[in-house]
XYZ file of C-alpha atoms in Angstrom:
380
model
C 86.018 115.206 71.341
C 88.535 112.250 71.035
C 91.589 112.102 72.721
C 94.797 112.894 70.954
C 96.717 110.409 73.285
C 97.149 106.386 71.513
C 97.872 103.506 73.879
C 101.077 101.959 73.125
C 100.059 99.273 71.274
C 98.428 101.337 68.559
C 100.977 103.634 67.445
C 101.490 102.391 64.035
C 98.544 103.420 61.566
C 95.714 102.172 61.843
C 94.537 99.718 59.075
C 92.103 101.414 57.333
C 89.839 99.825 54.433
C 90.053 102.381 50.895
C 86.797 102.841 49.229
C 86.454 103.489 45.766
C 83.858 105.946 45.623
C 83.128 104.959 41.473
C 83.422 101.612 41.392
C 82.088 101.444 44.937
C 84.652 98.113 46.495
C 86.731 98.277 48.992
C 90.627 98.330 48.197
C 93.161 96.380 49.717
C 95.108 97.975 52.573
C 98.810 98.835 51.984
C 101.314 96.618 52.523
C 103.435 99.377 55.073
C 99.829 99.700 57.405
C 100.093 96.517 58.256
C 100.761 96.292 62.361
C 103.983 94.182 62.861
C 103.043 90.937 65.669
C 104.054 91.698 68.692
C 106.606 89.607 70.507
C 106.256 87.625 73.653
C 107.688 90.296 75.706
C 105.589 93.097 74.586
C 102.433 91.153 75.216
C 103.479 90.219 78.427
C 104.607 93.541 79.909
C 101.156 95.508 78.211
C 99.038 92.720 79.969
C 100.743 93.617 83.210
C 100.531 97.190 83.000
C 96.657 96.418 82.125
C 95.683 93.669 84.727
C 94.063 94.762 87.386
C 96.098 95.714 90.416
C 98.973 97.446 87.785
C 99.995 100.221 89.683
C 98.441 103.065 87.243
C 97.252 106.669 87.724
C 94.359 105.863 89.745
C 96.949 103.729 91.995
C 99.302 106.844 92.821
C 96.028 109.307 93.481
C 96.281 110.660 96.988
C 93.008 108.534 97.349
C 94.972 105.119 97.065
C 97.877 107.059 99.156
C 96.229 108.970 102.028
C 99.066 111.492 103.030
C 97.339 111.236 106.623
C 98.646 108.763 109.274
C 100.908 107.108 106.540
C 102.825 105.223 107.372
C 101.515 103.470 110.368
C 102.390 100.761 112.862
C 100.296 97.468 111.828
C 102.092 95.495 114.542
C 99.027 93.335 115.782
C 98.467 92.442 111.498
C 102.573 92.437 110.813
C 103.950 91.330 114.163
C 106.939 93.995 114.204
C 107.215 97.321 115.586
C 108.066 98.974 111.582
C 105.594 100.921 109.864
C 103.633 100.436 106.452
C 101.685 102.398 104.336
C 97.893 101.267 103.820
C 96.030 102.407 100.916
C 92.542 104.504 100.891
C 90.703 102.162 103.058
C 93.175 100.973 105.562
C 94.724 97.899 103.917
C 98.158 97.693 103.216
C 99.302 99.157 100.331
C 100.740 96.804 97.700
C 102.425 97.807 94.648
C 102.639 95.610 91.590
C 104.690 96.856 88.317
C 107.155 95.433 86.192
C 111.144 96.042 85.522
C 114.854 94.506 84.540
C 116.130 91.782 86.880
C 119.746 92.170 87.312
C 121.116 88.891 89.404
C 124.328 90.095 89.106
C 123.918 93.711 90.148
C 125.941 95.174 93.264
C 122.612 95.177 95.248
C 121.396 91.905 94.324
C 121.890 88.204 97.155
C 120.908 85.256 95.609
C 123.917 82.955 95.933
C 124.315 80.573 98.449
C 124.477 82.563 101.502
C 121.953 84.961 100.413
C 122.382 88.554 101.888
C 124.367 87.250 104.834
C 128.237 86.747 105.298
C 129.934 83.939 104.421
C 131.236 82.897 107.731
C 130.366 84.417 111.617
C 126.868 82.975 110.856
C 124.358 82.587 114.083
C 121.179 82.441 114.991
C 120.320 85.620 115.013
C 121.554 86.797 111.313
C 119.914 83.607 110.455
C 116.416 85.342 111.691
C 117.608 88.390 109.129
C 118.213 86.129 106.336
C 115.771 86.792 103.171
C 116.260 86.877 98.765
C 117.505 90.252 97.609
C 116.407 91.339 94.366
C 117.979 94.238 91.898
C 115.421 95.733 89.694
C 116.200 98.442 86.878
C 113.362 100.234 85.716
C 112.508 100.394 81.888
C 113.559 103.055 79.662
C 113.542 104.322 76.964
C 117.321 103.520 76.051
C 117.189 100.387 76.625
C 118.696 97.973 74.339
C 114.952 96.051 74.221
C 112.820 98.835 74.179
C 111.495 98.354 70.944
C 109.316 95.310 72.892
C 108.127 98.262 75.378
C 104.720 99.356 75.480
C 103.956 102.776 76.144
C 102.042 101.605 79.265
C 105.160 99.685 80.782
C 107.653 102.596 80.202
C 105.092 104.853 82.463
C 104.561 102.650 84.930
C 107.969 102.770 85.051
C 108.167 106.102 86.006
C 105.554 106.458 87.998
C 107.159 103.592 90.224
C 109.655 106.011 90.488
C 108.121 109.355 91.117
C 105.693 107.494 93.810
C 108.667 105.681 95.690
C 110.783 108.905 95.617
C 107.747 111.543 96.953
C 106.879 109.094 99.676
C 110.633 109.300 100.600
C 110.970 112.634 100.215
C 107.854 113.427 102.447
C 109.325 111.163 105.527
C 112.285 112.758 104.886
C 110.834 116.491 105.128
C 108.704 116.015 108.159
C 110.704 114.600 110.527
C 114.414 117.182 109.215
C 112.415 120.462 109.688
C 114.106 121.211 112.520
C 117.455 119.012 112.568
C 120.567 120.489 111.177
C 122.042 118.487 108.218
C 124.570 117.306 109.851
C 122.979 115.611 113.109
C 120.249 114.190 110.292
C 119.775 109.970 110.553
C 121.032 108.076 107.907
C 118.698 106.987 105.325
C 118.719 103.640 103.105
C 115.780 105.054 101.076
C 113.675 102.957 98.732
C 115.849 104.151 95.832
C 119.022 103.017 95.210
C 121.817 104.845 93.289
C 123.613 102.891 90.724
C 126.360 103.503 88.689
C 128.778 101.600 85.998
C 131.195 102.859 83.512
C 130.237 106.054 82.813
C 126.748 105.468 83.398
C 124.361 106.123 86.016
C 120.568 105.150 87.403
C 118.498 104.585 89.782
C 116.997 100.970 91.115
C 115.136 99.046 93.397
C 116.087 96.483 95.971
C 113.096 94.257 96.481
C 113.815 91.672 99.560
C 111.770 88.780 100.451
C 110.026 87.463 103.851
C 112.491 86.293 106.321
C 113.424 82.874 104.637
C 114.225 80.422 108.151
C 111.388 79.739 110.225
C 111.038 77.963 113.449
C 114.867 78.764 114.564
C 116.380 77.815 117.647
C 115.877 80.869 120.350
C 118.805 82.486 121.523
C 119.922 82.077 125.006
C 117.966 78.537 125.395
C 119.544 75.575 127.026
C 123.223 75.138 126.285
C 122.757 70.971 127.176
C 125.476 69.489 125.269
C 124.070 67.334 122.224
C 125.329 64.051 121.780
C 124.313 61.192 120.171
C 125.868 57.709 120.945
C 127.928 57.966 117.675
C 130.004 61.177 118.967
C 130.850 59.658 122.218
C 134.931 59.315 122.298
C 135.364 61.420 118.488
C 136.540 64.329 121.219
C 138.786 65.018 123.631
C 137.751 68.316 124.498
C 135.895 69.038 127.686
C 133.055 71.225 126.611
C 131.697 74.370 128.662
C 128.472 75.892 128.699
C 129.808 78.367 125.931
C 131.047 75.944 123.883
C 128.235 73.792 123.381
C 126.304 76.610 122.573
C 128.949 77.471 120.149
C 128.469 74.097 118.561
C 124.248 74.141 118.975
C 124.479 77.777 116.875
C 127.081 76.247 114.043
C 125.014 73.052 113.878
C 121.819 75.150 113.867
C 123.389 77.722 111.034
C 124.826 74.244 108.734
C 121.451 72.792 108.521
C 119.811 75.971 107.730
C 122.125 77.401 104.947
C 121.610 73.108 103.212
C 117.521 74.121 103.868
C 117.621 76.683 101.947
C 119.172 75.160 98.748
C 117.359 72.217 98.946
C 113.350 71.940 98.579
C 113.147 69.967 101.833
C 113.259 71.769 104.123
C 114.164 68.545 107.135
C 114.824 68.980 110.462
C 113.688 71.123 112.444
C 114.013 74.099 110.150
C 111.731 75.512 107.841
C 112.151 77.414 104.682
C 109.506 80.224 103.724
C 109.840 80.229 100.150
C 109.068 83.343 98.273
C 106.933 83.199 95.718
C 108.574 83.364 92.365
C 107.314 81.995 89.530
C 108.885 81.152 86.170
C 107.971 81.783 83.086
C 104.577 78.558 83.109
C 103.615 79.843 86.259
C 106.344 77.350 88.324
C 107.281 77.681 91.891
C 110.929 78.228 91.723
C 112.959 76.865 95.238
C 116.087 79.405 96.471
C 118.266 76.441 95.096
C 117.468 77.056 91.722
C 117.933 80.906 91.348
C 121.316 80.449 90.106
C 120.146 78.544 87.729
C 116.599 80.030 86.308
C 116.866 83.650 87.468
C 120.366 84.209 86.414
C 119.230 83.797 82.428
C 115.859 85.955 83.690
C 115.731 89.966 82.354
C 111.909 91.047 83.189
C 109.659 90.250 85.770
C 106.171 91.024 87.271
C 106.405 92.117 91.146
C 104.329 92.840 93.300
C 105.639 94.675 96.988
C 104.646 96.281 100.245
C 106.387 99.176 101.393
C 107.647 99.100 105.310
C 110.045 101.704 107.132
C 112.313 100.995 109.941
C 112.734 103.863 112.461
C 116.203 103.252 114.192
C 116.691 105.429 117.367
C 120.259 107.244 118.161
C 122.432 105.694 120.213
C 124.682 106.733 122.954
C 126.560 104.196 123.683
C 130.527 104.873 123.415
C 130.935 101.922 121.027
C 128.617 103.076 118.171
C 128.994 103.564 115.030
C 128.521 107.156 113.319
C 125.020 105.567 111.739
C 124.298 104.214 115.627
C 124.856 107.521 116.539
C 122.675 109.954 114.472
C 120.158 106.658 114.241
C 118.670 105.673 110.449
C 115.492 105.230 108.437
C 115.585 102.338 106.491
C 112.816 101.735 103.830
C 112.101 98.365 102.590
C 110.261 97.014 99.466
C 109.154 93.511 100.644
C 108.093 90.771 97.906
C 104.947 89.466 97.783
C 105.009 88.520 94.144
C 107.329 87.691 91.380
C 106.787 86.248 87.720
C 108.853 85.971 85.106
C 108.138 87.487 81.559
C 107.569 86.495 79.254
C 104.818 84.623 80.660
C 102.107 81.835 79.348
C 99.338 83.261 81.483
C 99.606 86.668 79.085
C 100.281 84.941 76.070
C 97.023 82.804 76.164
C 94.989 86.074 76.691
C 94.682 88.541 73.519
C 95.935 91.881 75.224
C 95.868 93.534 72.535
C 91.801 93.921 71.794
C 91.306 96.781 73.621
C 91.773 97.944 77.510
C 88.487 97.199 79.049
C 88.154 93.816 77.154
C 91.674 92.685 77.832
C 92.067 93.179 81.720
C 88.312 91.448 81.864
C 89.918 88.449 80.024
C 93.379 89.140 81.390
C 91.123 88.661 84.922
C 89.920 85.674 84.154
C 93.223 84.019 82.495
C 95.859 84.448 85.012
C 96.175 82.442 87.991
C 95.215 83.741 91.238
C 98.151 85.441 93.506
C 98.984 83.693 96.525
C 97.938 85.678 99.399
C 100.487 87.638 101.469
C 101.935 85.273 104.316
C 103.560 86.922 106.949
C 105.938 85.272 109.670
C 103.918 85.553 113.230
C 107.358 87.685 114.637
C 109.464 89.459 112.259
C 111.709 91.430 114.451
C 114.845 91.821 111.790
C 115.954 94.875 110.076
C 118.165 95.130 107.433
C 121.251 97.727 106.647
C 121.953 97.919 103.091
């Protein structure tokens, strides 16, 4: 028996040839069974949701999501001392959906100084520094919806659903026995967001540490001097205040390496992988420019939790205090839609065909790089 339920792209009518049982021909269809084309967008998001990797129902099964030892440690493969979750077979887990980029929204750092201050900068928020992201998820109510597949608008919520249970599970286990009150604080995957009269949820998606190869804290506080700044001074430095000057020197060229696609120097610039719309590299200099017109992308994360013990010392804060759980959605992916790579492959011949030639079409995604020691953690 067939099933009752139509993929997205085939709820109009069917065209369906008449037959004219006298004169035995085949009659025109009608002019209102015609399927409309689909736009850019629409093609684009249903070839996500179908590509393989899309997180669907198979993706959320409790065999892609063992409930056992999940999350782990992975600090010989991740070189930190956070957790992940792995999938069925031990690797780590990687989620890859798509939503509603919002540069401007209260969560989202892509200016200049990306998620850091504007001034007190040093070498070690510099080692903290990364691309935040603020994603929407599709709905239904959305002014574009009309260009949303059926298959994009439950991915959506299953994004949602997944993200929130995992939460909630970490959340349940380790409260049993803690009175609300003395409970960490928690800066959980989902994100509370609210404007006018208007509320929703959303996703902060944060890139790899962006500065690599930083000076290390603590190392020699040698004044340096070239022959050019002999005389430009007359104040006698100290061992604090050439470090002062090493860690404001080191902090000006890094914030220029990151807006610039050379890198120079002695720092270097991991940059994320974001892609526009012909399958581009697009530098951290540019995101002003290309992701600020940008409303829907592809992304593909890993999920990571910071455990953040209490502590007693008489300065800290109430969240030092009670300690926190802090869980991160780390980019491994982004493209913008609507993109070539779905456009050149017809998504909308059927499931099976389309993610074979969907397969086959896109590009490759880089493979996940991670920095060798990524000791940061960051309070959102």
């Amino acid at each position: 028996m067939a099933s009752s339920k139509r993929s997205g792209h085939h709820r109009k009518a069917a065209v369906t040839p008449q037959v004219d049982a006298e004169a035995g021909s085949t009659a025109a269809p009608l002019e209102d069974e015609v399927e409309e084309p689909k736009s850019p967008l629409y093609i684009s998001l249903l070839g996500s949701a179908l590509l393989q990797g899309a997180f669907t129902e198979d993706a959320c099964s409790y065999e892609n999501i063992p409930k056992e030892n999940n999350p782990r440690p992975l600090q010989q493969q991740m070189g930190d001392k956070a957790e992940y979750w792995v999938n069925g077979v031990g690797e780590l887990l990687h989620m890859k959906f798509v939503a509603r980029l919002d540069f401007c929204g209260q969560y989202s750092c892509l200016g200049l100084y990306f998620n850091l201050f504007d001034s007190g900068i040093d070498v070690s928020n510099l080692k903290k520094t990364r691309a935040q992201f603020e994603l929407h998820f599709l709905a239904p109510e959305d002014e574009d919806s009309a260009n949303y597949p059926q298959e994009a608008l439950e991915m959506s919520c299953r994004i949602l659903n997944t993200l929130s249970a995992l939460t909630t599970a970490i959340e349940d286990r380790h409260n049993a026995s803690i009175p609300e009150a003395d409970r960490p604080a928690v800066s959980p995957f989902v994100r509370e967001y609210t404007w006018d009269s208007n509320d929703c949820f959303v996703l902060v998606v944060q890139s790899e540490p962006l500065f690599k190869d930083l000076p290390k804290e603590g190392s020699s506080t040698t004044p340096r001097i070239s022959c050019h700044d002999i005389g430009k001074s007359g104040i006698l430095l100290s061992p604090s205040k050439a470090e002062q000057l090493a860690l404001a020197s080191a902090a000006s060229r890094s914030s220029q390496a990151a807006n610039t696609s050379d890198s120079g120097g002695e720092t270097k610039v991991e940059c994320p992988d974001v892609r526009d719309g012909n399958g581009l590299l697009i530098y951290p200099r540019e995101y002003s420019m290309k992701l600020a017109c940008a409303q829907f992308v592809e992304v593909e994360v890993y999920l990571k939790l910071w455990n953040i013990g209490r502590s007693d010392k008489d300065e800290a804060t109430e969240r030092e205090r009670l300690g926190s759980r802090n869980y991160q959605l780390i980019l491994c992916h982004m493209q913008l839609l609507p993109s070539m790579g779905y456009a050149k492959a017809d998504v909308l011949k059927g499931k099976r065909k389309a993610s074979v030639e969907l397969d086959r079409t896109i590009q490759a995604k880089r493979p996940l790089v991670v920095s060798e020691h990524d000791d940061s953690m960051e309070e959102l």
